Short mmCIF file of C-alpha atoms in Angstrom, two decimals:
data_model
loop_
_atom_site.label_atom_id
_atom_site.label_comp_id
_atom_site.label_asym_id
_atom_site.label_seq_id
_atom_site.Cartn_x
_atom_site.Cartn_y
_atom_site.Cartn_z
CA MET H 22 0.00 0.00 0.00
CA ILE H 23 1.58 3.29 -1.13
CA ARG H 24 0.62 6.50 0.61
CA GLU H 25 1.67 9.87 -0.72
CA THR H 26 1.46 13.41 0.62
CA GLU H 27 1.53 16.71 -1.21
CA ASP H 28 3.76 18.27 1.44
CA PRO H 29 7.33 16.84 1.20
CA ASN H 30 7.97 17.89 4.81
CA GLN H 31 5.24 15.58 6.12
CA THR H 32 6.25 12.10 7.21
CA VAL H 33 3.77 9.40 6.24
CA VAL H 34 3.09 6.97 9.07
CA ASP H 35 4.03 3.39 8.23
CA PHE H 36 3.32 1.83 11.62
CA PHE H 37 1.30 2.43 14.78
CA PHE H 38 1.83 1.71 18.45
CA LEU H 39 -1.07 0.10 20.35
CA GLU H 40 -1.12 1.42 23.90
CA GLY H 41 -3.20 -1.53 25.12
CA LEU H 42 -5.49 -1.71 28.10
CA ARG H 43 -5.13 0.40 31.20
CA TYR H 44 -3.67 -1.32 34.27
CA THR H 45 -2.38 -4.34 32.32
CA ALA H 46 1.15 -2.90 32.15
CA GLU H 47 1.43 -3.12 35.95
CA HIS H 48 1.13 -6.92 35.96
CA PRO H 49 1.80 -8.06 32.37
CA SER H 50 2.49 -11.71 33.21
CA LEU H 51 -0.72 -12.04 35.18
CA PHE H 52 -2.83 -10.49 32.45
CA PHE H 53 -1.04 -12.56 29.81
CA LEU H 54 -2.05 -15.75 31.61
CA LEU H 55 -5.59 -14.42 32.05
CA PHE H 56 -5.98 -13.61 28.35
CA LEU H 57 -4.37 -16.92 27.42
CA LEU H 58 -6.93 -18.75 29.55
CA ILE H 59 -9.84 -16.77 28.09
CA TYR H 60 -8.61 -17.27 24.53
CA SER H 61 -8.06 -20.99 25.05
CA ILE H 62 -11.57 -21.43 26.48
CA THR H 63 -13.05 -19.34 23.66
CA VAL H 64 -11.41 -21.24 20.82
CA THR H 65 -11.89 -24.66 22.43
CA GLY H 66 -15.53 -24.03 23.35
CA ASN H 67 -16.54 -22.63 19.97
CA LEU H 68 -14.67 -25.27 17.99
CA LEU H 69 -16.28 -27.95 20.15
CA ILE H 70 -19.72 -26.55 19.34
CA LEU H 71 -18.77 -26.34 15.67
CA ILE H 72 -17.57 -29.96 15.58
CA THR H 73 -20.59 -31.18 17.54
CA VAL H 74 -23.10 -29.50 15.24
CA GLY H 75 -21.23 -30.62 12.14
CA SER H 76 -20.88 -34.25 13.18
CA ASP H 77 -24.14 -35.01 15.01
CA PRO H 78 -27.09 -35.88 12.69
CA HIS H 79 -29.55 -34.90 15.42
CA LEU H 80 -28.42 -31.27 15.19
CA CYS H 81 -29.20 -30.56 11.55
CA SER H 82 -32.06 -28.11 12.05
CA PRO H 83 -31.64 -24.48 10.88
CA MET H 84 -31.15 -23.25 14.44
CA TYR H 85 -27.98 -25.34 14.81
CA HIS H 86 -26.85 -24.46 11.29
CA PHE H 87 -26.78 -20.80 12.33
CA LEU H 88 -25.26 -21.68 15.71
CA ALA H 89 -22.32 -23.25 13.87
CA HIS H 90 -21.79 -20.02 11.94
CA LEU H 91 -21.94 -18.07 15.23
CA SER H 92 -19.35 -20.32 16.86
CA PHE H 93 -16.99 -19.90 13.91
CA LEU H 94 -17.44 -16.11 14.00
CA ASP H 95 -16.78 -15.97 17.75
CA ALA H 96 -13.58 -18.00 17.45
CA CYS H 97 -12.33 -15.79 14.60
CA LEU H 98 -13.39 -12.53 16.28
CA SER H 99 -11.40 -13.39 19.38
CA THR H 100 -8.41 -14.40 17.24
CA VAL H 101 -8.35 -10.97 15.56
CA THR H 102 -7.73 -9.12 18.84
CA VAL H 103 -6.57 -11.35 21.71
CA PRO H 104 -3.26 -12.76 20.34
CA LYS H 105 -2.02 -9.25 19.53
CA VAL H 106 -2.91 -8.10 23.05
CA MET H 107 -1.01 -11.07 24.49
CA VAL H 108 2.08 -10.38 22.39
CA GLY H 109 1.97 -6.73 23.49
CA LEU H 110 2.04 -7.85 27.12
CA LEU H 111 5.21 -9.87 26.58
CA THR H 112 7.31 -7.23 24.84
CA PRO H 113 7.02 -3.54 23.89
CA ASP H 114 7.77 -4.48 20.28
CA GLY H 115 4.64 -6.61 20.33
CA LYS H 116 2.53 -3.45 20.53
CA VAL H 117 3.84 -2.21 17.21
CA ILE H 118 1.56 -2.85 14.24
CA SER H 119 2.25 -1.88 10.63
CA PHE H 120 -0.05 0.46 8.72
CA GLU H 121 -1.17 -2.42 6.50
CA GLY H 122 -1.55 -4.73 9.51
CA CYS H 123 -3.71 -2.15 11.25
CA ALA H 124 -5.93 -1.87 8.17
CA ILE H 125 -6.26 -5.65 7.96
CA GLN H 126 -7.11 -5.93 11.66
CA LEU H 127 -9.75 -3.21 11.39
CA TYR H 128 -11.28 -4.83 8.30
CA CYS H 129 -11.35 -8.33 9.81
CA PHE H 130 -12.80 -7.08 13.08
CA HIS H 131 -15.65 -5.16 11.48
CA PHE H 132 -16.24 -7.90 8.92
CA LEU H 133 -16.72 -10.51 11.64
CA ALA H 134 -18.56 -8.21 14.06
CA SER H 135 -21.05 -6.92 11.48
CA THR H 136 -21.61 -10.43 10.09
CA GLU H 137 -22.39 -11.58 13.62
CA CYS H 138 -24.81 -8.67 13.99
CA PHE H 139 -26.68 -9.74 10.85
CA LEU H 140 -26.57 -13.38 11.94
CA TYR H 141 -28.32 -12.59 15.23
CA THR H 142 -31.14 -11.04 13.18
CA VAL H 143 -31.41 -14.14 10.99
CA MET H 144 -31.48 -16.34 14.11
CA ALA H 145 -34.34 -14.27 15.52
CA TYR H 146 -36.25 -14.69 12.25
CA ASP H 147 -35.62 -18.44 12.41
CA ARG H 148 -37.09 -18.60 15.94
CA TYR H 149 -40.07 -16.52 14.78
CA LEU H 150 -40.85 -18.97 11.98
CA ALA H 151 -40.34 -22.02 14.22
CA ILE H 152 -42.71 -20.79 16.94
CA CYS H 153 -45.21 -18.58 15.11
CA ARG H 154 -45.39 -20.49 11.80
CA PRO H 155 -44.59 -24.10 12.78
CA LEU H 156 -46.54 -25.68 9.89
CA HIS H 157 -44.76 -23.55 7.29
CA TYR H 158 -41.36 -23.75 8.99
CA PRO H 159 -39.97 -26.89 7.21
CA VAL H 160 -40.77 -25.34 3.82
CA ALA H 161 -39.86 -21.72 4.59
CA MET H 162 -36.55 -22.56 6.30
CA ASN H 163 -35.23 -25.30 4.04
CA ARG H 164 -31.57 -26.02 3.29
CA ARG H 165 -31.46 -23.62 0.36
CA MET H 166 -32.96 -20.79 2.42
CA CYS H 167 -30.56 -21.42 5.32
CA SER H 168 -27.54 -21.35 3.01
CA GLY H 169 -28.84 -18.23 1.28
CA LEU H 170 -29.44 -16.34 4.52
CA ALA H 171 -26.00 -17.32 5.86
CA GLY H 172 -24.38 -16.25 2.59
CA ILE H 173 -26.16 -12.89 2.70
CA THR H 174 -24.92 -12.20 6.23
CA TRP H 175 -21.29 -12.92 5.25
CA THR H 176 -21.50 -10.90 2.04
CA THR H 177 -23.16 -7.91 3.70
CA GLY H 178 -20.61 -7.98 6.50
CA ALA H 179 -17.74 -7.96 3.98
CA VAL H 180 -19.17 -4.97 2.09
CA HIS H 181 -19.96 -3.10 5.31
CA SER H 182 -16.41 -3.57 6.60
CA ALA H 183 -14.79 -2.68 3.27
CA LEU H 184 -16.62 0.66 3.26
CA HIS H 185 -15.33 1.66 6.69
CA THR H 186 -11.82 0.39 6.05
CA CYS H 187 -11.50 2.35 2.81
CA LEU H 188 -12.86 5.53 4.41
CA THR H 189 -10.62 5.22 7.47
CA PHE H 190 -7.34 4.40 5.74
CA GLY H 191 -7.99 6.61 2.75
CA LEU H 192 -7.04 9.53 5.02
CA LEU H 193 -3.50 10.81 5.50
CA TYR H 194 -1.66 9.77 8.66
CA CYS H 195 1.46 11.85 9.12
CA GLY H 196 1.76 12.64 12.81
CA PRO H 197 0.98 10.69 16.01
CA ARG H 198 1.49 6.95 15.96
CA HIS H 199 0.08 5.94 19.35
CA ILE H 200 -3.38 4.36 19.18
CA ALA H 201 -5.00 4.76 22.61
CA TYR H 202 -6.69 1.39 22.40
CA PHE H 203 -5.83 -2.31 22.42
CA PHE H 204 -6.60 -2.93 18.73
CA CYS H 205 -7.14 -0.95 15.54
CA ASP H 206 -10.72 0.29 15.63
CA ILE H 207 -12.27 3.20 13.75
CA PRO H 208 -12.65 5.86 16.51
CA PRO H 209 -9.09 5.66 17.94
CA VAL H 210 -7.49 5.44 14.49
CA LEU H 211 -9.42 8.46 13.17
CA LYS H 212 -8.05 10.54 16.04
CA LEU H 213 -4.57 10.20 14.50
CA ALA H 214 -5.50 11.34 11.00
CA CYS H 215 -3.93 14.52 9.59
CA ALA H 216 -7.22 15.53 8.01
CA ASP H 217 -10.76 16.52 8.88
CA THR H 218 -12.58 13.39 10.02
CA THR H 219 -16.05 14.89 10.36
CA VAL H 220 -17.37 13.11 7.28
CA ASN H 221 -15.86 9.81 8.40
CA GLU H 222 -17.44 10.11 11.84
CA LEU H 223 -20.82 10.99 10.38
CA VAL H 224 -20.66 8.03 7.99
CA MET H 225 -19.59 5.76 10.85
CA LEU H 226 -22.42 6.88 13.10
CA ALA H 227 -24.99 6.72 10.31
CA ASN H 228 -23.87 3.43 8.85
CA ILE H 229 -23.17 1.52 12.04
CA GLY H 230 -26.16 3.17 13.74
CA ILE H 231 -28.54 2.21 10.94
CA VAL H 232 -27.20 -1.34 10.75
CA ALA H 233 -27.21 -1.94 14.51
CA ALA H 234 -30.54 -0.19 15.11
CA GLY H 235 -32.16 -1.90 12.12
CA CYS H 236 -31.03 -5.34 13.23
CA LEU H 237 -32.07 -4.69 16.82
CA ILE H 238 -35.52 -3.43 15.76
CA LEU H 239 -36.07 -6.55 13.63
CA ILE H 240 -35.02 -8.75 16.56
CA VAL H 241 -37.38 -6.94 18.94
CA ILE H 242 -40.27 -7.25 16.46
CA SER H 243 -39.57 -10.96 16.00
CA TYR H 244 -39.58 -11.59 19.72
CA GLY H 245 -42.71 -9.50 20.16
CA PHE H 246 -44.54 -11.92 17.87
CA ILE H 247 -42.82 -14.86 19.58
CA ALA H 248 -43.93 -13.70 23.05
CA ALA H 249 -47.52 -13.31 21.87
CA ALA H 250 -47.47 -16.79 20.32
CA VAL H 251 -45.93 -18.40 23.40
CA LEU H 252 -48.52 -16.86 25.71
CA ARG H 253 -51.24 -18.50 23.61
CA ILE H 254 -49.79 -21.96 24.24
CA CYS H 255 -52.14 -23.84 26.54
CA THR H 256 -49.72 -25.95 28.56
CA ALA H 257 -47.05 -24.66 30.93
CA GLU H 258 -44.60 -27.24 29.60
CA GLY H 259 -45.16 -26.00 26.06
CA ARG H 260 -44.54 -22.39 27.08
CA LYS H 261 -41.41 -23.37 28.98
CA ARG H 262 -40.04 -25.30 26.00
CA ALA H 263 -40.74 -22.42 23.62
CA PHE H 264 -39.14 -19.83 25.89
CA SER H 265 -36.09 -22.03 26.49
CA THR H 266 -35.26 -22.00 22.77
CA CYS H 267 -35.24 -18.19 22.76
CA THR H 268 -33.65 -17.12 26.04
CA SER H 269 -30.14 -18.16 24.97
CA HIS H 270 -30.37 -16.06 21.83
CA LEU H 271 -31.80 -13.09 23.70
CA THR H 272 -29.00 -13.28 26.27
CA VAL H 273 -26.20 -13.18 23.70
CA VAL H 274 -27.97 -10.40 21.78
CA LEU H 275 -28.00 -8.21 24.90
CA LEU H 276 -24.36 -9.03 25.65
CA TYR H 277 -23.41 -8.20 22.08
CA TYR H 278 -25.36 -4.98 21.48
CA LEU H 279 -24.95 -2.98 24.69
CA PRO H 280 -21.12 -2.48 24.73
CA PRO H 281 -20.79 -1.17 21.13
CA VAL H 282 -23.40 1.49 21.86
CA CYS H 283 -21.04 2.93 24.46
CA ILE H 284 -18.21 3.05 21.91
CA TYR H 285 -19.55 4.08 18.51
CA LEU H 286 -22.09 6.65 19.68
CA GLN H 287 -19.22 8.57 21.32
CA PRO H 288 -16.34 8.23 18.83
CA ARG H 289 -14.23 11.01 20.34
CA SER H 290 -14.24 9.51 23.82
CA SER H 291 -12.49 6.28 22.90
CA GLY H 292 -9.18 5.50 24.52
CA ALA H 293 -7.29 3.05 26.67
CA GLY H 294 -9.36 4.04 29.66
CA VAL H 295 -12.69 3.23 28.03
CA GLY H 296 -11.70 -0.12 26.57
CA ALA H 297 -13.79 -2.16 29.04
CA PRO H 298 -16.93 -2.26 26.84
CA ALA H 299 -14.85 -3.41 23.86
CA VAL H 300 -13.12 -6.06 25.98
CA PHE H 301 -16.51 -7.38 26.97
CA TYR H 302 -17.96 -7.92 23.51
CA THR H 303 -14.72 -8.77 21.69
CA ILE H 304 -13.16 -11.08 24.28
CA VAL H 305 -15.60 -12.05 27.04
CA THR H 306 -18.82 -12.56 25.04
CA PRO H 307 -17.23 -14.97 22.50
CA MET H 308 -16.06 -17.04 25.49
CA LEU H 309 -19.51 -17.05 27.13
CA ASN H 310 -21.57 -17.91 24.04
CA PRO H 311 -20.73 -21.66 23.98
CA PHE H 312 -21.68 -21.95 27.66
CA ILE H 313 -24.90 -19.98 27.19
CA TYR H 314 -26.06 -22.15 24.31
CA THR H 315 -24.82 -25.41 25.84
CA LEU H 316 -26.05 -25.06 29.41
CA ARG H 317 -29.58 -24.07 28.35
CA ASN H 318 -29.95 -26.50 25.46
CA THR H 319 -30.70 -30.14 26.18
CA GLU H 320 -30.10 -31.29 22.61
CA VAL H 321 -26.64 -29.72 22.48
CA LYS H 322 -25.71 -31.25 25.86
CA GLN H 323 -26.85 -34.68 24.67
CA ALA H 324 -24.90 -34.25 21.43
CA LEU H 325 -21.79 -33.31 23.41
CA ARG H 326 -22.20 -36.46 25.51
CA ARG H 327 -22.43 -38.53 22.34
CA LEU H 328 -19.33 -36.80 20.94
CA LEU H 329 -17.24 -37.11 24.10
CA GLY H 330 -18.69 -40.47 25.18
CA PRO H 331 -19.47 -42.73 22.21
CA ASP H 332 -21.19 -45.24 24.47
CA SER H 333 -23.95 -42.77 25.36
CA ARG H 334 -27.38 -44.25 24.66
CA ASP H 335 -29.51 -41.12 24.57
CA SER H 336 -30.63 -40.54 21.00
CA PRO H 337 -33.43 -37.99 20.66
CA ALA H 338 -35.37 -37.83 17.45
CA GLY H 339 -33.71 -35.88 14.70
CA SER H 340 -35.12 -32.76 13.15
CA PRO H 341 -37.80 -33.24 10.50
CA LEU H 342 -35.72 -30.97 8.28
CA CYS H 343 -32.76 -33.37 8.19
#
């Protein structure tokens, strides 16, 4: 990537320095072990869910198809940020990131994060069809539809991220190199630009705001219909079963949406001191998702027993869509 400036006296930045998270520099070894533990649990848990869903014929319904995509996204999202944080804790040189590396990290992060945002919306729509339109569900959510919806989420996420990456790194960076954050994200990087970033910030707020708000509104509408349908179920056991399939998704949606609101609605306030919300949804939430879906889902727990213990005899009926 070649970057030029009209002023020969200006030095074009070719690398950045990630300042990391506040307080971690005081006990780097301790935080390194903590992040190593979190990352190991995240990758292991999500890959285990991915392998379980992919290998167990009982988990071939659309809900588990989308859960596999979510697990893959969570494992990748954590990989984009956590290893670089860990390397930065071991050595000061580990906090240095090239201009191109910063652009790649920003693109990958927003690609995975926005794809996950769209996927949560698709998962809510899937639950709406399963509970509110059970007779039409096998036809409406067939294999072709599932693959199409998953493909749309990935494609839209790629386009969304490419837009922000091009706008952010199309600016001139000729001065400060220190990014007051633990990874390359739009708000802290824009603060280092040697140009007016008003347009970029407006596009960021409008684009991310529209995408996040639109997805959240669709999720709320879906669960409004779901709640009304569940309340019409006559038996308490039926209502409990219907709610149990939705609470896991609602939990991860809340964990995912709340922290970014604190970050992207106040782009000028980002810094090392306000990295806690980002840590939560980029590092902690991907670790919690496998536990949330596993602990509240009987079918997944039974599938894990079959995977880890081949002699297990429990074999619930497979999905009619298989």
